[in-house]
CSV table of C-alpha atoms in Angstrom, one decimal:
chain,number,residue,atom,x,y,z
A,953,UNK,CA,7.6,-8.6,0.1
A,954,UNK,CA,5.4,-7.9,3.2
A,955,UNK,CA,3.2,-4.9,2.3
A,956,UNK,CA,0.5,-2.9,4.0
A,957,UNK,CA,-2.5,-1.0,2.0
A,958,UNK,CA,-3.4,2.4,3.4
A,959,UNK,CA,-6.7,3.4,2.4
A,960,UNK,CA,-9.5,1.3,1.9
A,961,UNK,CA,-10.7,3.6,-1.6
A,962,UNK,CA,-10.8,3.8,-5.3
A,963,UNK,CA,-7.1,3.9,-5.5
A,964,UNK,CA,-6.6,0.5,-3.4
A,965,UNK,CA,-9.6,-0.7,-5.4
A,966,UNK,CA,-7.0,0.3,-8.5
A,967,UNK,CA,-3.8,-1.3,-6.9
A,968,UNK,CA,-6.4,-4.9,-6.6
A,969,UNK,CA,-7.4,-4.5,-9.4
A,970,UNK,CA,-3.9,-4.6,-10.9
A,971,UNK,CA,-2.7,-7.4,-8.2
A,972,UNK,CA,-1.4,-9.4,-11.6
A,973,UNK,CA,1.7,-6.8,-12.0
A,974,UNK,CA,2.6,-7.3,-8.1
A,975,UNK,CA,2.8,-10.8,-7.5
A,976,UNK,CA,5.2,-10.9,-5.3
A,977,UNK,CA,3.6,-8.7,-2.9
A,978,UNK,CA,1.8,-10.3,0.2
A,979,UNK,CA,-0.7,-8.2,1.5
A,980,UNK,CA,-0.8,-8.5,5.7
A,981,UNK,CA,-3.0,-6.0,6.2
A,982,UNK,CA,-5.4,-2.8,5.0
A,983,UNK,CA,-4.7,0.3,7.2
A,984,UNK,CA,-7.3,2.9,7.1
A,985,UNK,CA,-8.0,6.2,9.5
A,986,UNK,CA,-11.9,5.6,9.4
A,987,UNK,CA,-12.7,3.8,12.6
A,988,UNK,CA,-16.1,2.2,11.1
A,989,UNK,CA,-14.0,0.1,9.1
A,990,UNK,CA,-11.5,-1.3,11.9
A,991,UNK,CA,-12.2,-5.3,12.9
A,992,UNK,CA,-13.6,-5.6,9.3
A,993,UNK,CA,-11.4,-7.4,6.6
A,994,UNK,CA,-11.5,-7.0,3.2
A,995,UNK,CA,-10.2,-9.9,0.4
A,996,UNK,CA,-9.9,-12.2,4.1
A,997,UNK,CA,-7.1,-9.5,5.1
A,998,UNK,CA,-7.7,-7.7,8.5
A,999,UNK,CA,-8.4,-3.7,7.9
A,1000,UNK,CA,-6.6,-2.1,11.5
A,1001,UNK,CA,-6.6,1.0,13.3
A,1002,UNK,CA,-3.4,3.2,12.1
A,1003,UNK,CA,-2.2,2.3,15.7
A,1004,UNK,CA,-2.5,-1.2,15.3
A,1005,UNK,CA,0.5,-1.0,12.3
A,1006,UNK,CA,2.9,-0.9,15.6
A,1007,UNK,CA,2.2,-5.0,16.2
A,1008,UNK,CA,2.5,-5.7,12.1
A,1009,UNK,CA,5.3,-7.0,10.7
A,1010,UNK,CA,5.9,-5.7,7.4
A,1011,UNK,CA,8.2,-4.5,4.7
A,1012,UNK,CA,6.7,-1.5,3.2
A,1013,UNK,CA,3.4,0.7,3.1
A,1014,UNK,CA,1.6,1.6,0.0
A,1015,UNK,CA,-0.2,4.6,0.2
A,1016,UNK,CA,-3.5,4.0,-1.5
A,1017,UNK,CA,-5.1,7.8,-0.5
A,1018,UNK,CA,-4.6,11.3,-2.0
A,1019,UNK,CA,-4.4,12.5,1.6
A,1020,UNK,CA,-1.2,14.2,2.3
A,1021,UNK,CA,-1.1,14.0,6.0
A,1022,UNK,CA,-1.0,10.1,5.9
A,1023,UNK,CA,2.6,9.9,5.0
A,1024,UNK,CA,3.3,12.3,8.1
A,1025,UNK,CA,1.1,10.4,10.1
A,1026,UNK,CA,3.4,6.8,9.3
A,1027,UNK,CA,6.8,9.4,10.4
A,1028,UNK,CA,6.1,11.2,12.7
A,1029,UNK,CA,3.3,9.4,14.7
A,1030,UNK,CA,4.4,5.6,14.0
A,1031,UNK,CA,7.8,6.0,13.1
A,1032,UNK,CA,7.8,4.3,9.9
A,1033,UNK,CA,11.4,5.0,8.1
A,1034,UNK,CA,10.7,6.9,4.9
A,1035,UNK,CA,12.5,4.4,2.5
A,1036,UNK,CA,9.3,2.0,3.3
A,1037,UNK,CA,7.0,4.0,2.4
A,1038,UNK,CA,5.5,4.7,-1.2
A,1039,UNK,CA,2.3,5.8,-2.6
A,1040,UNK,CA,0.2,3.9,-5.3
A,1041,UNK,CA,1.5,6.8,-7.6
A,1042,UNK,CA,5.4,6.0,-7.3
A,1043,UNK,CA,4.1,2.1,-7.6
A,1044,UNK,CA,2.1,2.3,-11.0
A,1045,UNK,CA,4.5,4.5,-12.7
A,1046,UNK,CA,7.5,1.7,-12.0
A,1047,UNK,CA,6.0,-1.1,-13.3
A,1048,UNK,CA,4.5,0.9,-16.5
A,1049,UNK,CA,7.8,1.8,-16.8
A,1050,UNK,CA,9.0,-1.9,-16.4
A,1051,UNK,CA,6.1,-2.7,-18.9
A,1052,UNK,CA,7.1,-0.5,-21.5
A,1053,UNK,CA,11.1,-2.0,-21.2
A,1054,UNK,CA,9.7,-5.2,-21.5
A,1055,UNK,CA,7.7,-4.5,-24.9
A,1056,UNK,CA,10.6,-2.5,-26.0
A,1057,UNK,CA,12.7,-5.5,-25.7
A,1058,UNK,CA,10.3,-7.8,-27.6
């Protein structure tokens, strides 16, 4: 899956550091709103302007922020559909879920 990283903080920092649990994620780009960061890259993966998700081809966003206004941002101002966008939140708590089945099972 084709995913895109919104927010370049601590809770991106948490979904790299956890990387091992989504390997079947590809990472095509970092989105953040802070303009000093745009051009940069991060991990060899280009960090863009929240405009510059228009040209991206990708299959979901992963909100990586505690700012609210980011998933109205990805509506209303870049038309992302709602059913590809989820937060870091609604990420970890399915694949502890899918941990726990899988220890249960053992």
């Amino acid at each position: 899956m084709k995913i895109v990283i919104w927010g370049m903080g601590y809770l991106m920092q948490t979904y790299i550091d956890r990387k091992g649990l989504y390997k079947n994620d590809d990472i095509v780009a970092f989105v953040d709103n802070n303009s000093l960061l745009w051009g940069k890259s991060f991990l060899d993966i280009p960090i863009l302007a929240p405009a510059e998700l228009r040209e991206k081809e990708f299959d979901c966003v992963i909100i990586c922020s505690t700012d609210l206004s980011i998933k109205k941002q990805l509506i209303n101002d870049l038309k992302v559909g709602m059913h590809r966008i989820k937060s870091i939140v609604e990420i970890e708590e399915y694949y502890t879920k899918k941990l726990i089945d899988k220890y249960k099972k053992s």
